[in-house]
Short mmCIF file of C-alpha atoms and ligand atoms in Angstrom, two decimals:
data_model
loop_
_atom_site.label_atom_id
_atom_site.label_comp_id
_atom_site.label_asym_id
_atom_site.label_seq_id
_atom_site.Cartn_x
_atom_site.Cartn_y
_atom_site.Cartn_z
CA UNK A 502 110.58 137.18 117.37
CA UNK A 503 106.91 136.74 118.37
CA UNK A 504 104.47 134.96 115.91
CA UNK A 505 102.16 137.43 115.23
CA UNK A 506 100.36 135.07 112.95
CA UNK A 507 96.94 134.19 113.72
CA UNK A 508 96.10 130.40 115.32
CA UNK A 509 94.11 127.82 114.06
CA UNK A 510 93.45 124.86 115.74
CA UNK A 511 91.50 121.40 114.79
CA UNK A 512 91.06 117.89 115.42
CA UNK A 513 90.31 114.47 114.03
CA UNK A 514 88.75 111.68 116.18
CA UNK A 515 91.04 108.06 115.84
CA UNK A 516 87.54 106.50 115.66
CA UNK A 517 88.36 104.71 112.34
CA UNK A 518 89.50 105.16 108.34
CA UNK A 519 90.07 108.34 107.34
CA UNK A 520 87.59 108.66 104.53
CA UNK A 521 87.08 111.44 101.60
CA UNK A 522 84.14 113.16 103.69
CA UNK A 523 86.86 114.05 106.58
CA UNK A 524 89.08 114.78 103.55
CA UNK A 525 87.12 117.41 101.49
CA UNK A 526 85.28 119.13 104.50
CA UNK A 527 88.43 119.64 107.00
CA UNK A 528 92.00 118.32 106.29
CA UNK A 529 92.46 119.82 102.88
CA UNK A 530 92.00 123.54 104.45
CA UNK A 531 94.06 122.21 107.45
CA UNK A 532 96.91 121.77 105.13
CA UNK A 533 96.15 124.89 103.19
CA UNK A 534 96.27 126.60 106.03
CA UNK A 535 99.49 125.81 107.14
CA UNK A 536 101.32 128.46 104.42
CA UNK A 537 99.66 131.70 106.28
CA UNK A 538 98.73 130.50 109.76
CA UNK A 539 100.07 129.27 112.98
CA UNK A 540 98.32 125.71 112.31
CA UNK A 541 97.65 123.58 115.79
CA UNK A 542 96.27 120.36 114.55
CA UNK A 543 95.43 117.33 117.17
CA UNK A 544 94.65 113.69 116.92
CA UNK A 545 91.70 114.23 119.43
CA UNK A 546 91.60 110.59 121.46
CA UNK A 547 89.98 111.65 124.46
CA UNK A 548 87.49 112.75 122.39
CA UNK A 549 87.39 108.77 120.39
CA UNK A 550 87.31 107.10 123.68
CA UNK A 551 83.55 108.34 124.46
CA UNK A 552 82.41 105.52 122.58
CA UNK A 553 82.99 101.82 123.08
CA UNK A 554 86.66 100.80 121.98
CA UNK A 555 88.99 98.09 122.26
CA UNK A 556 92.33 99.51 123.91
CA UNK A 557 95.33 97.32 121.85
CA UNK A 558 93.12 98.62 118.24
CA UNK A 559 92.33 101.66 119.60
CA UNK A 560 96.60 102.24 120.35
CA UNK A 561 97.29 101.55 117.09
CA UNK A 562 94.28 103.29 115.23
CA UNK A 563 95.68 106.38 116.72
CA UNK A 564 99.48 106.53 115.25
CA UNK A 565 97.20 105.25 112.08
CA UNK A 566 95.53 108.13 112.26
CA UNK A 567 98.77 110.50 113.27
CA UNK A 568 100.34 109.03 109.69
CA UNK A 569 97.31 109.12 107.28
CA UNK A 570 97.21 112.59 108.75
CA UNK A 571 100.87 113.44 107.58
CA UNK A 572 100.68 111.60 104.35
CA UNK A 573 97.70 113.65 103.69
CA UNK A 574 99.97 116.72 103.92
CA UNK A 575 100.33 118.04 107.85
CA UNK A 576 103.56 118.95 108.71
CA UNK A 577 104.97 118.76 111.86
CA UNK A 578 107.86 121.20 110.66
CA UNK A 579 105.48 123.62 110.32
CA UNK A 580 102.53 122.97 112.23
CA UNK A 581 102.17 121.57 116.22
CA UNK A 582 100.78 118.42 115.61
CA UNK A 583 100.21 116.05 118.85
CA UNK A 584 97.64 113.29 120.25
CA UNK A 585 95.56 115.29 122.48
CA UNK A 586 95.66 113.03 125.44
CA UNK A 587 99.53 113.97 125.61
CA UNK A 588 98.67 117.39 126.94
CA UNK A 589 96.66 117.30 130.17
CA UNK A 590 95.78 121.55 130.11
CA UNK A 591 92.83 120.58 127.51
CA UNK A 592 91.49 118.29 130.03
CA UNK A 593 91.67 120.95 132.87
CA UNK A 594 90.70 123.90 130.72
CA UNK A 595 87.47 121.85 129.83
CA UNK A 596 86.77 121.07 133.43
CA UNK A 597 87.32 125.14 134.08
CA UNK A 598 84.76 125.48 131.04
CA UNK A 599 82.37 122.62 132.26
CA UNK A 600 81.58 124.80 135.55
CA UNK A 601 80.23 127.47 133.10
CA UNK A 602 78.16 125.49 130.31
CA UNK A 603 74.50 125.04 130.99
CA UNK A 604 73.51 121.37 131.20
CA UNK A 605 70.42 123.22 129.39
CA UNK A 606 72.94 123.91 125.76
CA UNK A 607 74.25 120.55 126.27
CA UNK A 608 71.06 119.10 125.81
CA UNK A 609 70.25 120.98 122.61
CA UNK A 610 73.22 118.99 120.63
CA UNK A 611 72.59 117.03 118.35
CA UNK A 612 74.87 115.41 117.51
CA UNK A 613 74.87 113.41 121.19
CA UNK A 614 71.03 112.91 120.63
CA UNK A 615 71.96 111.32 117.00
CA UNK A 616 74.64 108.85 118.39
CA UNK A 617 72.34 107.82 121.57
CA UNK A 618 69.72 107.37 119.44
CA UNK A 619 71.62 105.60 116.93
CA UNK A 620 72.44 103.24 119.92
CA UNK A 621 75.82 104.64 121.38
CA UNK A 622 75.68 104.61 125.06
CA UNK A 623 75.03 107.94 126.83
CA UNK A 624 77.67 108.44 129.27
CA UNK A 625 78.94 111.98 130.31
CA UNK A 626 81.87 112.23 128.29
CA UNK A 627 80.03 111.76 124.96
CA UNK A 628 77.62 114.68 126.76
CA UNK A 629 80.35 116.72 127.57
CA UNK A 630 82.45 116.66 124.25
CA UNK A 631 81.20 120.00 122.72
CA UNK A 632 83.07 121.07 126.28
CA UNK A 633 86.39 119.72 125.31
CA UNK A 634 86.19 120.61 122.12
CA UNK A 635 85.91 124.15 123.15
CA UNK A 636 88.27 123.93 125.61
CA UNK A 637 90.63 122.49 122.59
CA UNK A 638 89.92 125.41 120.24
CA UNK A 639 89.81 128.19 123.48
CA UNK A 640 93.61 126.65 124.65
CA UNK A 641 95.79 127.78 121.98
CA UNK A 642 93.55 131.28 121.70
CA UNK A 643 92.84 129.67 118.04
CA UNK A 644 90.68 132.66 115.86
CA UNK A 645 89.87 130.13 112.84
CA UNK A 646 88.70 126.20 112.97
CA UNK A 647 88.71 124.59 109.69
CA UNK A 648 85.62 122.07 110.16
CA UNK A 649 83.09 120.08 108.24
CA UNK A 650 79.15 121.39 108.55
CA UNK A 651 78.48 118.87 111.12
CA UNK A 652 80.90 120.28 113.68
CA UNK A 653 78.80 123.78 113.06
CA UNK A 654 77.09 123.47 116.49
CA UNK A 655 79.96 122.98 118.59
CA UNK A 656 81.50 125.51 117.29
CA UNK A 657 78.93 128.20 117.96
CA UNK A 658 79.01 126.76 121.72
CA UNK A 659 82.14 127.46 121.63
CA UNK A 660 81.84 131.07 120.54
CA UNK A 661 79.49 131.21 123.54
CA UNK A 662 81.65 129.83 125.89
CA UNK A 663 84.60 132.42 124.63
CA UNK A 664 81.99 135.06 125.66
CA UNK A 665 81.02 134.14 128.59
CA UNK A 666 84.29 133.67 129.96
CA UNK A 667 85.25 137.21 128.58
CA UNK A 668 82.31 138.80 130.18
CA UNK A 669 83.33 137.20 133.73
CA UNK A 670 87.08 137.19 134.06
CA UNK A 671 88.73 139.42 131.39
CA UNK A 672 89.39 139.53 127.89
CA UNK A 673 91.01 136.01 127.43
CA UNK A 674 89.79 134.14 124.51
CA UNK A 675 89.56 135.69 120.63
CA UNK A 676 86.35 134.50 119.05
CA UNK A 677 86.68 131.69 116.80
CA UNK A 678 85.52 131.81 113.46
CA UNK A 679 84.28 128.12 111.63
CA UNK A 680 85.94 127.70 108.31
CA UNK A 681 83.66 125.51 106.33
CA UNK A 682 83.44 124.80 102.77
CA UNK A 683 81.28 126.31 100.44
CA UNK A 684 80.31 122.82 98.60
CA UNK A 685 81.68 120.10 100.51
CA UNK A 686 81.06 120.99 103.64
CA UNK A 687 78.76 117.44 104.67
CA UNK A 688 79.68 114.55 101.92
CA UNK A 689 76.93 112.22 102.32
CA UNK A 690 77.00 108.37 102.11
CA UNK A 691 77.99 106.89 99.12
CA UNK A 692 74.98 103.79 99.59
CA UNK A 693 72.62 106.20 101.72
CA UNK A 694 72.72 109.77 100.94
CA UNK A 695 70.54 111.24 103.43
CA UNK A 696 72.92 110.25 106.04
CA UNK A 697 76.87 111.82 106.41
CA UNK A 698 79.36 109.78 105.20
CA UNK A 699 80.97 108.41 108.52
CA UNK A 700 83.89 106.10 109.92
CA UNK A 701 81.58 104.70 112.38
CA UNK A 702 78.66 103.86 109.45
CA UNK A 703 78.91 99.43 109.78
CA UNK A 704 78.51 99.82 105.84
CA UNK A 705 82.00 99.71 104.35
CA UNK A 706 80.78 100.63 101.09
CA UNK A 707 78.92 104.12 102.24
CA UNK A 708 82.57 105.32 102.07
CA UNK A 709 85.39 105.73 100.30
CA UNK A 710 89.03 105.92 102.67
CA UNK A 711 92.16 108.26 102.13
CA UNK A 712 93.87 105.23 101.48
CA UNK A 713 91.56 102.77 98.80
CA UNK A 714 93.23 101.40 96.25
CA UNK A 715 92.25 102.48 93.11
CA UNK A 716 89.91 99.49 92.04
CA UNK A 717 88.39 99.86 95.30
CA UNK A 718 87.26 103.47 95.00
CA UNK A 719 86.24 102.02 91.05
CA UNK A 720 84.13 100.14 92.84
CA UNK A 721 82.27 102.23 95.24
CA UNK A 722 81.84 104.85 93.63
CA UNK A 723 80.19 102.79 90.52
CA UNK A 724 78.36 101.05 93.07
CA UNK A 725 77.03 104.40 94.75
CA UNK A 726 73.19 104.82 95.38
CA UNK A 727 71.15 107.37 92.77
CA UNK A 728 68.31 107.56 90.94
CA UNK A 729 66.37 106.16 87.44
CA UNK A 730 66.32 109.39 85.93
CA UNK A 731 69.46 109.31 83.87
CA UNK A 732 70.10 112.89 83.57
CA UNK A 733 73.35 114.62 85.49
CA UNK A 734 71.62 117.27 87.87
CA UNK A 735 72.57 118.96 91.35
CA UNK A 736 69.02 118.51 93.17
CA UNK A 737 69.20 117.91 96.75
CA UNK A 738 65.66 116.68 96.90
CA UNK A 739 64.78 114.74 93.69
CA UNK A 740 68.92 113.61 93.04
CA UNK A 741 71.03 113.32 96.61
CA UNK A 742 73.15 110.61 94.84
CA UNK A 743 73.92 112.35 91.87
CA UNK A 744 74.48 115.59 94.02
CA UNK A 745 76.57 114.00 96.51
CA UNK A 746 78.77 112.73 93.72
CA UNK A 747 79.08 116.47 91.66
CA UNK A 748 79.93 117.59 95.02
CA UNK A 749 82.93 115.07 95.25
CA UNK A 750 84.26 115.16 92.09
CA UNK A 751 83.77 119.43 92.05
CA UNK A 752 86.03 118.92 95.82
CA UNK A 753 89.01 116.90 93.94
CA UNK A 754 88.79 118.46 90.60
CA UNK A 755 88.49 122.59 91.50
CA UNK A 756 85.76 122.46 88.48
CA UNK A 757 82.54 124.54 89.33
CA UNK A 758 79.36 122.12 89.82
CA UNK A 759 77.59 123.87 86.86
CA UNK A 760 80.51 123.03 85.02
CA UNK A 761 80.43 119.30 86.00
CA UNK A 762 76.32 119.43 85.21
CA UNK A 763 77.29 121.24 81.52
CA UNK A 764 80.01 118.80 80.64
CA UNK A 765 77.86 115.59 82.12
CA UNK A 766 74.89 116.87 81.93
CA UNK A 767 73.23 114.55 79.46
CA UNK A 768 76.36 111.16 78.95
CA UNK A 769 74.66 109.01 81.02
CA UNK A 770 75.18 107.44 85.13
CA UNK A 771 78.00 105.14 83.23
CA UNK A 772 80.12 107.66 81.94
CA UNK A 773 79.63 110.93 84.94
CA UNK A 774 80.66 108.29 87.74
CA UNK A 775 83.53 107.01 86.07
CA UNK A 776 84.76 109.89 85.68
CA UNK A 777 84.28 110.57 89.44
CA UNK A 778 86.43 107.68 90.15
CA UNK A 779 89.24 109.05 88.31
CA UNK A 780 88.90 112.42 89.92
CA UNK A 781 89.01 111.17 93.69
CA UNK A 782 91.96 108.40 92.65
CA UNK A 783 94.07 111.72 90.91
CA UNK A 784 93.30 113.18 93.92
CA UNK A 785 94.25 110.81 96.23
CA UNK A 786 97.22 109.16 94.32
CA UNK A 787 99.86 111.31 96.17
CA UNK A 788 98.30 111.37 99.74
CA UNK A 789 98.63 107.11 99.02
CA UNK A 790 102.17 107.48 97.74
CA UNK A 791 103.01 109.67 100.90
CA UNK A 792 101.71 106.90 103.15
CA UNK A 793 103.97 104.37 101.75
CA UNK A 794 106.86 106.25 102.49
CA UNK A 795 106.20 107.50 105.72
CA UNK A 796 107.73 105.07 108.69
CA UNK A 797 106.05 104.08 112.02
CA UNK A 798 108.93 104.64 114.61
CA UNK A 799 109.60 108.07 112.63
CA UNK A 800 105.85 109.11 113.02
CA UNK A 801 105.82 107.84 116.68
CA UNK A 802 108.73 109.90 117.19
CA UNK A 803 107.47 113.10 115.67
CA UNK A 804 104.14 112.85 118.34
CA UNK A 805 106.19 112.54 121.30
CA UNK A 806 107.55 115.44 120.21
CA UNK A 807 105.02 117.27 119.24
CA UNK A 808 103.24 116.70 122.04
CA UNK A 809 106.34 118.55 124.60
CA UNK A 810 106.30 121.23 122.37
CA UNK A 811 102.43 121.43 122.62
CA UNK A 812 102.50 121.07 126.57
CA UNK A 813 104.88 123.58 127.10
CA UNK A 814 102.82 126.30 125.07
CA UNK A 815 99.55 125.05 126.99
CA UNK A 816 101.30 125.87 129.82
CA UNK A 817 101.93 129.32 129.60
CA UNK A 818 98.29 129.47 128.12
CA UNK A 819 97.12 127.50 131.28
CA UNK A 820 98.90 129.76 133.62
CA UNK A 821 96.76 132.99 132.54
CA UNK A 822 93.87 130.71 133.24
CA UNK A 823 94.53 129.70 136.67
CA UNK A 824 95.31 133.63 137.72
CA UNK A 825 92.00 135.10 135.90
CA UNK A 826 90.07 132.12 137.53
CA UNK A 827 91.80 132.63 140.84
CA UNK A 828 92.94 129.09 140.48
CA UNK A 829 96.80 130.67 141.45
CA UNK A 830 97.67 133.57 143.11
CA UNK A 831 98.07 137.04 140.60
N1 AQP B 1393 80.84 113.49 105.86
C1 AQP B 1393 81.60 114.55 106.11
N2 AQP B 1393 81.64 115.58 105.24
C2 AQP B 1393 82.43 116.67 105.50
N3 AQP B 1393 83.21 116.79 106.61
C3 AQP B 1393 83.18 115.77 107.49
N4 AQP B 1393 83.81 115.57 108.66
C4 AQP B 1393 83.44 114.38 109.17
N5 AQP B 1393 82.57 113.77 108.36
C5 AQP B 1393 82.38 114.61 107.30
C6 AQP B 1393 84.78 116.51 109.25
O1 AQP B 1393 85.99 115.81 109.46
C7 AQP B 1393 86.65 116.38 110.60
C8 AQP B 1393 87.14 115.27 111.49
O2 AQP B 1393 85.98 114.59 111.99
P1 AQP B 1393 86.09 113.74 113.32
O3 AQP B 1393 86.95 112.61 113.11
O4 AQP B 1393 86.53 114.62 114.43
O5 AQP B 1393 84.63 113.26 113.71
P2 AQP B 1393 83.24 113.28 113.05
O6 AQP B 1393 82.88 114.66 112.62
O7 AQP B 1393 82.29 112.64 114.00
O8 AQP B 1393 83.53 112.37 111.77
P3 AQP B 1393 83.08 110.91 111.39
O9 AQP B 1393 83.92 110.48 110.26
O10 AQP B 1393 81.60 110.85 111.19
O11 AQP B 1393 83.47 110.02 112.64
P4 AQP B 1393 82.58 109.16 113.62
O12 AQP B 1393 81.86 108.15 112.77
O13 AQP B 1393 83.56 108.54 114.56
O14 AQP B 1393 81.63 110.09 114.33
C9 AQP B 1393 85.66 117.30 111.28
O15 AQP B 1393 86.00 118.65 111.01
C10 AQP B 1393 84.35 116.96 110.65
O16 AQP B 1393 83.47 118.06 110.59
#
């Protein structure tokens, strides 16, 4: 029988540690998804090679990446889960898109402006990413993208792109909805908290990974930038430290931030991040004791597999393509 389920695709670049910001914005509502959708879930490489790499790392940073991701709960029994590179239709469906994106809305990102200015060298594939990212999402016919707040922009090009296509050949693509959380949505660096928290930040302590130990995330999070003013209070502008770390422990914890603010309120820096270490290491405890017993050759395995499964279903996606586009005959 047909899966009349709706799709939802996303994807995590193999550009590093997984860390708790990629945790609490995305992967826990990829895994929560997977009860009530048809999940399609992607270690995005093409995407990680826009910046400089080093090939032999970069190989094994991605089945890193593939296991951290299972250990952290994504099934390959229930959800297609592949390396993107593995499946050449998202590299032709984003050439297909490329012909229809303005250079004009590439050049409004900003999250290409950040990295070039931040030193990454321009080249056209870090331009063109929001392009394959749509032409990821657009692929499967996804309708829901679980993604943190800086992947926001992308996403509405995408939406755009959906349209456009429509409007010219047909009604192909559904409309894809962002899924973002309501308070974790951009977890900020632990030692600078007007910047994201990031795999690519040089500062190993501006983050705390999936897979710390439990001193170490004792440690960073006691060590995390705030303020003088003892008091426990969610304010953006006067407390980003404090705010970034309510925001945390309210992610792991399912407690409300006024909650956190009444029950911390007024113990003291000491006490409130303490107990935000123990909250992320609860949280984390079983996604660590997952990753232990997951094996290499059996996760290696799984992605080869994943990825036929993936290619054939591109395929017959790919196909429609080619006729609406007059790429094949109808
Ligand atoms: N700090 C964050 N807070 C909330 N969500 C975040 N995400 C990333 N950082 C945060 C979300 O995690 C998913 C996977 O991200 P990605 O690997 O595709 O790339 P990214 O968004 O560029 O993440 P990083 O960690 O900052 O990587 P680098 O340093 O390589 O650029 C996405 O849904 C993202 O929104």
């Amino acid at each position: 029988m047909a899966d009349e389920r709706k799709t939802v695709f996303s994807g995590l670049q193999p550009t590093g540690n997984i860390h708790l910001g990629n945790y609490l914005g995305a992967l826990k509502n990829w895994v929560r998804l997977q009860d009530e959708y048809d999940t399609v879930y992607c270690v995005v490489d093409l995407h990680a090679i826009t910046v400089d790499y080093d090939p032999v790392k970069f190989h094994q940073d991605r089945l890193e990446a593939a296991k951290v991701l299972m250990a952290v709960g994504i099934d390959p029994g229930r959800s297609l889960f592949y390396f993107q590179s593995q499946v050449p239709q998202h590299s032709e469906l984003a050439w297909i898109l490329g012909t229809m994106t303005p250079t004009g809305v590439l050049n409004r990102m900003t999250q290409y402006k950040d990295k070039v200015a931040k030193g990454v060298a321009a080249n056209l594939g870090l331009y063109s990413y929001p392009v394959l990212m749509a032409a990821d999402i657009l692929l499967y016919r996804a309708s829901l993208v679980p993604i943190g707040d800086d992947q926001k922009q992308h996403l509405e090009m995408t939406r755009d792109l959906a349209e456009r296509f429509n409007n010219r050949f047909g009604e192909v693509f559904p409309i894809p909805d962002p899924l973002i959380p309501e308070t974790t949505a951009r977890i900020m660096s632990l030692q600078e908290p007007g910047n994201k928290m990031s795999k690519s930040d040089p500062n190993e302590k501006s983050r705390v990974l999936i897979l710390d130990s439990p001193d170490d995330i004792t440690k960073k999070i006691k060590s995390a930038v705030t303020d003088s003013d003892p008091d426990v209070r969610f304010d953006w502008d006067e407390k980003p430290g404090i705010s970034n770390l309510l925001e945390i422990m309210s992610g792991c914890t399912g407690q409300s931030i006024d909650d956190l603010v009444a029950e911390y309120g007024d113990k003291g820096y000491g006490v409130f991040k303490q107990a935000v270490a123990d909250a992320v290491i609860a949280e984390l405890a079983s996604v660590r004791a997952s990753y232990k017993a997951l094996d290499d050759a059996e996760v290696a395995r799984l992605m080869t597999k994943g990825a036929l499964d993936a290619r054939q279903r591109a395929e017959g996606f790919q196909q429609e393509i080619r006729k609406f586009t007059g790429l094949s005959g109808i």
